[in-house]
């Protein structure tokens, strides 16, 4: 079985995983997440968000211990080893499709934001091409360039976090009560609603083989996951206190709506700046998912990755013509959130167990192989 491994010149430092995992998680989902969770558990929404985000940590360990025995192999190669050629190809195709779907969904959700807040008449196809061109440019440079985009994006967009200090001044503390007023089932339903926002840590399945000092992987992944937890919990707490119950239930993108009250000299509509800068936030998502998906297409069809990138983008460009309503977009996003939950929380456990069985059987087979050779 011919399985390619990344050469040393393509490796990245372990600390860069902090930026990769955090930026992969932070995208379009966070701007609407507080409302979605609030609909399920109201004042307890911030607790559900915190639980849902922290749950990602043990599953990141599951991914790490799945990859660790294989060193420089990613999930696509592991599928080939565990399932064999044809079933492995089928699963790799499905994973590449899922990653392409995430890429497409992020693009379309951001275009919707742009059209709703800034340019109402901007053609969807034009914005799709502009965003896809930026992602393609990054992916064609390889993972090191994609990592550079994630770091640059993080540094240039961090100031947006501090703008939340403005709505904090208008928080009404009575909005947080009563606390713990929901059943366990309602809390779990709300926690499931956070799945779309906290997706992204599964990118470790594909980035890990490129990490130089792999022993330090979980140190930096944990930092990224904890930072994301703090960030989205804080945003949810502020949204609950800032909006009334009815207002939050009706506001599709509460995080952007909060920016409306920010006033700067000679700038009345700060949210225009926020929406435009959000492109820096989603660009690493696009580049990372397109990179991982194109590696899958390359692996399945044995074609160069530079061609796989164009295939994914072309299919997405055609698909965007069939999305002409908010209802369809919501349906696709909900389906993706459900699929993402299985791909990030259920399937890693399954492949982990299968890898353990494979390693156990391989270890048990060694004496027989040795005796046969002798």
CSV table of C-alpha atoms in Angstrom, one decimal:
chain,number,residue,atom,x,y,z
A,1,UNK,CA,0.0,0.0,0.0
A,2,UNK,CA,1.6,3.3,-1.2
A,3,UNK,CA,1.0,5.9,1.6
A,4,UNK,CA,2.7,9.2,1.3
A,5,UNK,CA,4.1,10.9,4.5
A,6,UNK,CA,4.9,14.6,4.8
A,7,UNK,CA,8.6,15.4,4.4
A,8,UNK,CA,10.3,17.4,7.1
A,9,UNK,CA,10.4,20.6,5.1
A,10,UNK,CA,6.6,20.7,5.3
A,11,UNK,CA,6.4,20.3,9.1
A,12,UNK,CA,5.1,23.1,11.4
A,13,UNK,CA,6.0,23.9,15.0
A,14,UNK,CA,3.7,22.4,17.7
A,15,UNK,CA,2.7,25.8,19.2
A,16,UNK,CA,1.1,26.7,15.9
A,17,UNK,CA,-1.7,24.3,16.8
A,18,UNK,CA,-3.0,26.9,19.2
A,19,UNK,CA,-3.8,29.2,16.2
A,20,UNK,CA,-4.9,26.4,13.9
A,21,UNK,CA,-7.4,24.8,16.3
A,22,UNK,CA,-8.8,28.1,17.6
A,23,UNK,CA,-9.3,29.7,14.2
A,24,UNK,CA,-10.8,26.5,12.9
A,25,UNK,CA,-13.4,26.7,15.6
A,26,UNK,CA,-14.1,30.4,15.4
A,27,UNK,CA,-16.1,31.4,12.3
A,28,UNK,CA,-19.6,32.3,11.3
A,29,UNK,CA,-21.2,30.1,13.9
A,30,UNK,CA,-20.3,32.3,16.9
A,31,UNK,CA,-22.3,35.3,15.6
A,32,UNK,CA,-25.6,33.4,15.8
A,33,UNK,CA,-24.9,30.8,18.4
A,34,UNK,CA,-26.1,32.7,21.5
A,35,UNK,CA,-29.6,32.9,20.1
A,36,UNK,CA,-29.8,29.2,19.0
A,37,UNK,CA,-28.7,28.0,22.5
A,38,UNK,CA,-30.9,30.6,24.2
A,39,UNK,CA,-34.0,29.2,22.5
A,40,UNK,CA,-33.3,25.8,24.2
A,41,UNK,CA,-32.2,26.8,27.7
A,42,UNK,CA,-32.8,30.5,28.1
A,43,UNK,CA,-30.9,32.0,31.0
A,44,UNK,CA,-28.9,28.7,31.4
A,45,UNK,CA,-27.6,29.0,27.8
A,46,UNK,CA,-24.1,30.1,28.9
A,47,UNK,CA,-23.8,26.9,31.0
A,48,UNK,CA,-24.8,24.7,28.0
A,49,UNK,CA,-22.2,26.6,25.9
A,50,UNK,CA,-19.5,26.1,28.4
A,51,UNK,CA,-20.2,22.4,28.8
A,52,UNK,CA,-20.5,21.8,25.1
A,53,UNK,CA,-17.2,23.5,24.5
A,54,UNK,CA,-15.3,21.7,27.3
A,55,UNK,CA,-16.6,18.4,26.0
A,56,UNK,CA,-14.4,18.9,23.0
A,57,UNK,CA,-11.2,18.4,25.2
A,58,UNK,CA,-11.6,14.6,25.9
A,59,UNK,CA,-12.6,14.0,22.3
A,60,UNK,CA,-9.4,15.8,21.1
A,61,UNK,CA,-7.5,13.4,23.3
A,62,UNK,CA,-9.3,10.5,21.6
A,63,UNK,CA,-8.2,11.9,18.2
A,64,UNK,CA,-4.6,12.3,19.4
A,65,UNK,CA,-4.3,8.8,20.7
A,66,UNK,CA,-5.8,7.5,17.5
A,67,UNK,CA,-3.1,9.2,15.5
A,68,UNK,CA,-0.2,8.8,17.8
A,69,UNK,CA,0.7,5.2,16.9
A,70,UNK,CA,0.8,6.1,13.2
A,71,UNK,CA,3.2,9.0,13.5
A,72,UNK,CA,3.2,10.8,10.1
A,73,UNK,CA,-0.1,9.3,8.8
A,74,UNK,CA,-3.4,11.2,8.7
A,75,UNK,CA,-6.9,9.9,8.9
A,76,UNK,CA,-7.1,9.1,5.2
A,77,UNK,CA,-4.1,6.8,5.4
A,78,UNK,CA,-5.3,5.2,8.6
A,79,UNK,CA,-8.7,4.4,6.9
A,80,UNK,CA,-6.8,2.5,4.3
A,81,UNK,CA,-4.9,0.5,6.9
A,82,UNK,CA,-7.9,-0.3,9.1
A,83,UNK,CA,-10.6,-0.9,6.5
A,84,UNK,CA,-8.6,-2.0,3.4
A,85,UNK,CA,-8.5,-0.4,0.0
A,86,UNK,CA,-12.1,-0.1,-1.1
A,87,UNK,CA,-14.0,0.6,2.2
A,88,UNK,CA,-11.1,2.9,3.1
A,89,UNK,CA,-11.7,4.8,-0.2
A,90,UNK,CA,-15.4,5.0,0.4
A,91,UNK,CA,-14.9,6.5,3.9
A,92,UNK,CA,-12.2,8.8,2.7
A,93,UNK,CA,-14.6,10.1,0.0
A,94,UNK,CA,-17.3,10.7,2.6
A,95,UNK,CA,-14.8,12.6,4.9
A,96,UNK,CA,-13.6,14.7,1.9
A,97,UNK,CA,-17.3,15.4,1.1
A,98,UNK,CA,-18.0,16.4,4.7
A,99,UNK,CA,-15.0,18.8,4.8
A,100,UNK,CA,-16.0,20.3,1.4
A,101,UNK,CA,-19.5,20.7,2.8
A,102,UNK,CA,-18.1,22.7,5.8
A,103,UNK,CA,-16.1,24.9,3.4
A,104,UNK,CA,-19.2,25.6,1.3
A,105,UNK,CA,-21.4,26.3,4.3
A,106,UNK,CA,-19.0,28.8,5.8
A,107,UNK,CA,-18.7,30.6,2.5
A,108,UNK,CA,-22.5,30.8,2.0
A,109,UNK,CA,-23.2,31.9,5.6
A,110,UNK,CA,-20.7,34.7,5.3
A,111,UNK,CA,-22.1,35.8,2.0
A,112,UNK,CA,-25.5,36.0,3.6
A,113,UNK,CA,-24.1,38.2,6.4
A,114,UNK,CA,-22.5,40.5,3.8
A,115,UNK,CA,-25.7,40.8,1.8
A,116,UNK,CA,-27.8,41.4,4.9
A,117,UNK,CA,-25.6,44.0,6.5
A,118,UNK,CA,-23.5,45.7,3.9
A,119,UNK,CA,-24.1,45.1,0.2
A,120,UNK,CA,-27.7,44.0,-0.3
A,121,UNK,CA,-27.4,43.7,-4.1
A,122,UNK,CA,-24.0,42.0,-4.2
A,123,UNK,CA,-24.2,38.9,-6.4
A,124,UNK,CA,-23.7,35.7,-4.5
A,125,UNK,CA,-21.5,34.1,-7.3
A,126,UNK,CA,-19.1,37.1,-7.3
A,127,UNK,CA,-18.6,37.0,-3.5
A,128,UNK,CA,-18.2,33.2,-3.7
A,129,UNK,CA,-15.4,33.6,-6.3
A,130,UNK,CA,-13.6,36.2,-4.3
A,131,UNK,CA,-13.6,34.2,-1.1
A,132,UNK,CA,-12.7,30.9,-2.9
A,133,UNK,CA,-9.8,32.7,-4.7
A,134,UNK,CA,-8.3,33.7,-1.4
A,135,UNK,CA,-8.7,30.2,0.0
A,136,UNK,CA,-7.2,28.6,-3.1
A,137,UNK,CA,-4.3,31.0,-3.0
A,138,UNK,CA,-3.5,29.9,0.6
A,139,UNK,CA,-4.0,26.2,-0.1
A,140,UNK,CA,-1.8,26.1,-3.1
A,141,UNK,CA,1.0,27.2,-0.9
A,142,UNK,CA,0.6,24.2,1.4
A,143,UNK,CA,-0.1,23.8,5.1
A,144,UNK,CA,2.7,26.2,6.1
A,145,UNK,CA,1.1,29.0,4.1
A,146,UNK,CA,-2.3,28.0,5.5
A,147,UNK,CA,-0.9,28.1,9.0
A,148,UNK,CA,0.6,31.6,8.3
A,149,UNK,CA,-2.9,32.7,7.3
A,150,UNK,CA,-4.4,31.4,10.6
A,151,UNK,CA,-1.7,33.3,12.7
A,152,UNK,CA,-2.1,36.5,10.7
A,153,UNK,CA,-5.9,36.3,10.9
A,154,UNK,CA,-5.8,35.7,14.7
A,155,UNK,CA,-3.5,38.7,15.3
A,156,UNK,CA,-5.4,41.1,13.0
A,157,UNK,CA,-8.9,40.2,14.3
A,158,UNK,CA,-8.2,39.9,18.1
A,159,UNK,CA,-9.2,43.5,18.6
A,160,UNK,CA,-12.8,42.5,17.8
A,161,UNK,CA,-13.0,40.6,21.1
A,162,UNK,CA,-12.3,43.8,23.1
A,163,UNK,CA,-15.2,45.6,21.4
A,164,UNK,CA,-17.5,43.5,23.5
A,165,UNK,CA,-16.6,45.9,26.4
A,166,UNK,CA,-19.1,48.4,25.0
A,167,UNK,CA,-22.3,46.3,25.3
A,168,UNK,CA,-21.1,45.1,28.7
A,169,UNK,CA,-21.9,48.6,30.0
A,170,UNK,CA,-25.5,48.1,29.1
A,171,UNK,CA,-26.1,44.7,30.6
A,172,UNK,CA,-29.2,44.2,32.7
A,173,UNK,CA,-28.3,41.7,35.5
A,174,UNK,CA,-31.9,40.6,36.1
A,175,UNK,CA,-31.8,38.9,32.6
A,176,UNK,CA,-29.6,36.2,34.1
A,177,UNK,CA,-32.3,34.9,36.5
A,178,UNK,CA,-33.7,32.4,37.3
A,179,UNK,CA,-30.7,30.2,37.0
A,180,UNK,CA,-30.7,26.4,36.8
A,181,UNK,CA,-34.4,26.5,35.8
A,182,UNK,CA,-34.2,23.8,33.1
A,183,UNK,CA,-34.2,20.0,33.0
A,184,UNK,CA,-31.2,17.9,32.2
A,185,UNK,CA,-32.8,17.0,28.9
A,186,UNK,CA,-33.2,20.7,27.9
A,187,UNK,CA,-29.7,21.5,29.0
A,188,UNK,CA,-28.4,18.6,26.8
A,189,UNK,CA,-30.4,19.7,23.8
A,190,UNK,CA,-28.9,23.2,24.2
A,191,UNK,CA,-25.5,21.7,24.5
A,192,UNK,CA,-26.0,19.8,21.2
A,193,UNK,CA,-26.9,23.2,19.6
A,194,UNK,CA,-23.4,24.4,20.2
A,195,UNK,CA,-21.9,21.6,18.1
A,196,UNK,CA,-21.8,23.7,14.9
A,197,UNK,CA,-19.8,26.4,16.7
A,198,UNK,CA,-17.2,24.2,18.4
A,199,UNK,CA,-16.5,22.1,15.3
A,200,UNK,CA,-13.0,22.5,14.0
A,201,UNK,CA,-10.8,20.6,16.5
A,202,UNK,CA,-11.3,17.5,14.3
A,203,UNK,CA,-8.9,19.2,11.9
A,204,UNK,CA,-6.2,17.6,14.1
A,205,UNK,CA,-6.9,14.3,12.1
A,206,UNK,CA,-5.2,15.9,9.2
A,207,UNK,CA,-2.7,18.4,10.7
A,208,UNK,CA,-1.1,16.1,13.3
A,209,UNK,CA,1.2,14.3,10.8
A,210,UNK,CA,2.8,17.7,10.0
A,211,UNK,CA,3.6,18.7,13.6
A,212,UNK,CA,7.3,18.7,14.3
A,213,UNK,CA,7.3,17.9,18.1
A,214,UNK,CA,4.2,15.7,18.3
A,215,UNK,CA,4.6,15.0,22.0
A,216,UNK,CA,3.6,18.6,22.7
A,217,UNK,CA,0.5,18.4,20.6
A,218,UNK,CA,-2.2,18.2,23.3
A,219,UNK,CA,-0.5,21.0,25.3
A,220,UNK,CA,-1.3,23.5,22.6
A,221,UNK,CA,-4.6,22.0,21.5
A,222,UNK,CA,-5.8,22.3,25.1
A,223,UNK,CA,-4.8,26.0,25.2
A,224,UNK,CA,-6.8,26.6,22.0
A,225,UNK,CA,-9.9,24.7,23.3
A,226,UNK,CA,-9.9,26.5,26.6
A,227,UNK,CA,-9.5,29.9,24.9
A,228,UNK,CA,-12.4,29.1,22.6
A,229,UNK,CA,-14.5,28.0,25.6
A,230,UNK,CA,-13.8,31.3,27.4
A,231,UNK,CA,-14.5,33.3,24.3
A,232,UNK,CA,-17.9,31.8,23.3
A,233,UNK,CA,-19.1,31.6,26.9
A,234,UNK,CA,-18.3,35.2,27.5
A,235,UNK,CA,-20.1,36.2,24.3
A,236,UNK,CA,-23.2,34.2,25.3
A,237,UNK,CA,-23.2,35.8,28.8
A,238,UNK,CA,-23.0,39.3,27.3
A,239,UNK,CA,-25.8,38.6,24.8
A,240,UNK,CA,-28.1,37.2,27.5
A,241,UNK,CA,-27.6,40.3,29.6
A,242,UNK,CA,-27.7,42.8,26.8
A,243,UNK,CA,-30.9,41.7,25.0
A,244,UNK,CA,-34.3,41.1,26.4
A,245,UNK,CA,-35.7,37.6,26.1
A,246,UNK,CA,-37.9,38.4,23.2
A,247,UNK,CA,-35.3,40.5,21.4
A,248,UNK,CA,-32.6,37.7,21.6
A,249,UNK,CA,-35.1,35.1,20.3
A,250,UNK,CA,-35.8,37.2,17.2
A,251,UNK,CA,-32.2,38.4,16.5
A,252,UNK,CA,-30.5,36.1,14.0
A,253,UNK,CA,-27.0,37.4,14.5
A,254,UNK,CA,-26.9,38.9,18.1
A,255,UNK,CA,-23.1,39.3,18.1
A,256,UNK,CA,-23.2,41.6,15.1
A,257,UNK,CA,-26.3,43.4,16.4
A,258,UNK,CA,-24.4,44.3,19.6
A,259,UNK,CA,-21.9,46.1,17.5
A,260,UNK,CA,-24.6,48.6,16.4
A,261,UNK,CA,-24.1,50.5,19.7
A,262,UNK,CA,-20.4,51.0,19.1
A,263,UNK,CA,-19.7,54.6,18.1
A,264,UNK,CA,-16.4,55.8,16.9
A,265,UNK,CA,-15.5,59.4,15.7
A,266,UNK,CA,-16.7,59.9,12.1
A,267,UNK,CA,-18.1,56.4,12.0
A,268,UNK,CA,-21.8,55.9,12.7
A,269,UNK,CA,-22.1,52.3,11.6
A,270,UNK,CA,-19.4,50.3,13.2
A,271,UNK,CA,-21.1,47.0,12.3
A,272,UNK,CA,-20.0,47.6,8.7
A,273,UNK,CA,-16.4,47.4,9.8
A,274,UNK,CA,-17.1,44.4,12.0
A,275,UNK,CA,-18.8,42.4,9.2
A,276,UNK,CA,-16.0,43.3,6.8
A,277,UNK,CA,-13.3,42.3,9.3
A,278,UNK,CA,-15.1,39.1,9.9
A,279,UNK,CA,-13.7,37.9,6.6
A,280,UNK,CA,-10.3,37.7,8.3
A,281,UNK,CA,-12.0,35.4,10.9
A,282,UNK,CA,-13.5,33.0,8.4
A,283,UNK,CA,-10.5,32.9,6.0
A,284,UNK,CA,-8.5,30.4,8.1
A,285,UNK,CA,-11.6,28.2,8.3
A,286,UNK,CA,-12.0,28.2,4.5
A,287,UNK,CA,-8.3,27.6,3.9
A,288,UNK,CA,-8.0,24.8,6.5
A,289,UNK,CA,-11.2,22.9,5.4
A,290,UNK,CA,-10.4,23.3,1.7
A,291,UNK,CA,-6.8,22.1,2.3
A,292,UNK,CA,-8.0,19.0,4.3
A,293,UNK,CA,-10.8,18.2,1.8
A,294,UNK,CA,-8.5,18.5,-1.2
A,295,UNK,CA,-6.1,16.1,0.4
A,296,UNK,CA,-8.9,13.6,0.7
A,297,UNK,CA,-9.9,14.0,-3.0
A,298,UNK,CA,-6.2,13.6,-3.9
A,299,UNK,CA,-6.0,10.4,-1.8
A,300,UNK,CA,-9.2,8.9,-3.2
A,301,UNK,CA,-8.8,9.7,-6.9
A,302,UNK,CA,-4.9,9.8,-7.0
A,303,UNK,CA,-4.8,13.2,-8.6
A,304,UNK,CA,-2.6,16.2,-7.6
A,305,UNK,CA,-3.9,18.3,-4.8
A,306,UNK,CA,-3.8,21.5,-6.9
A,307,UNK,CA,-6.5,20.0,-9.2
A,308,UNK,CA,-8.5,18.6,-6.3
A,309,UNK,CA,-8.9,22.2,-4.9
A,310,UNK,CA,-10.3,23.4,-8.2
A,311,UNK,CA,-12.8,20.5,-8.4
A,312,UNK,CA,-14.2,21.2,-4.9
A,313,UNK,CA,-14.5,24.9,-5.6
A,314,UNK,CA,-16.1,24.3,-9.0
A,315,UNK,CA,-18.7,22.0,-7.5
A,316,UNK,CA,-19.4,24.6,-4.7
A,317,UNK,CA,-19.7,27.3,-7.3
A,318,UNK,CA,-22.4,25.4,-9.2
A,319,UNK,CA,-24.2,24.5,-5.9
A,320,UNK,CA,-24.5,28.1,-4.8
A,321,UNK,CA,-26.9,28.7,-7.6
A,322,UNK,CA,-29.5,26.4,-6.0
A,323,UNK,CA,-29.4,28.2,-2.6
A,324,UNK,CA,-31.9,31.0,-2.9
A,325,UNK,CA,-33.6,31.2,0.4
A,326,UNK,CA,-32.9,31.5,4.1
A,327,UNK,CA,-34.9,28.4,4.9
A,328,UNK,CA,-32.8,26.2,2.7
A,329,UNK,CA,-29.6,27.7,4.2
A,330,UNK,CA,-30.9,27.0,7.7
A,331,UNK,CA,-31.8,23.4,6.7
A,332,UNK,CA,-28.3,22.8,5.3
A,333,UNK,CA,-26.6,24.3,8.3
A,334,UNK,CA,-28.7,22.2,10.7
A,335,UNK,CA,-27.9,19.0,8.7
A,336,UNK,CA,-24.2,20.0,8.8
A,337,UNK,CA,-24.3,20.6,12.5
A,338,UNK,CA,-25.8,17.1,13.1
A,339,UNK,CA,-23.4,15.4,10.7
A,340,UNK,CA,-20.5,17.4,12.3
A,341,UNK,CA,-21.5,16.1,15.7
A,342,UNK,CA,-21.2,12.5,14.5
A,343,UNK,CA,-18.0,13.2,12.7
A,344,UNK,CA,-16.3,15.0,15.6
A,345,UNK,CA,-17.7,13.2,18.7
A,346,UNK,CA,-19.0,9.7,17.6
A,347,UNK,CA,-16.7,8.6,14.8
A,348,UNK,CA,-13.4,9.4,16.5
A,349,UNK,CA,-14.4,7.0,19.3
A,350,UNK,CA,-15.2,4.3,16.7
A,351,UNK,CA,-12.0,4.7,14.8
A,352,UNK,CA,-10.0,4.8,18.1
A,353,UNK,CA,-11.4,1.4,19.2
A,354,UNK,CA,-10.8,-0.1,15.7
A,355,UNK,CA,-7.2,1.2,15.8
A,356,UNK,CA,-6.7,-0.4,19.3
A,357,UNK,CA,-8.0,-3.7,18.0
A,358,UNK,CA,-5.8,-3.5,14.9
A,359,UNK,CA,-2.7,-2.8,17.0
A,360,UNK,CA,-3.6,-5.6,19.4
A,361,UNK,CA,-4.0,-8.1,16.6
A,362,UNK,CA,-0.8,-6.9,14.9
A,363,UNK,CA,1.1,-7.3,18.1
A,364,UNK,CA,-0.4,-10.7,18.7
A,365,UNK,CA,0.5,-11.8,15.1
A,366,UNK,CA,4.2,-10.9,15.4
A,367,UNK,CA,5.3,-14.2,17.0
A,368,UNK,CA,3.6,-16.2,14.3
A,369,UNK,CA,5.0,-14.1,11.5
A,370,UNK,CA,8.4,-14.5,13.1
A,371,UNK,CA,8.1,-18.3,13.4
A,372,UNK,CA,6.9,-18.5,9.8
A,373,UNK,CA,9.9,-16.5,8.6
A,374,UNK,CA,12.2,-18.8,10.5
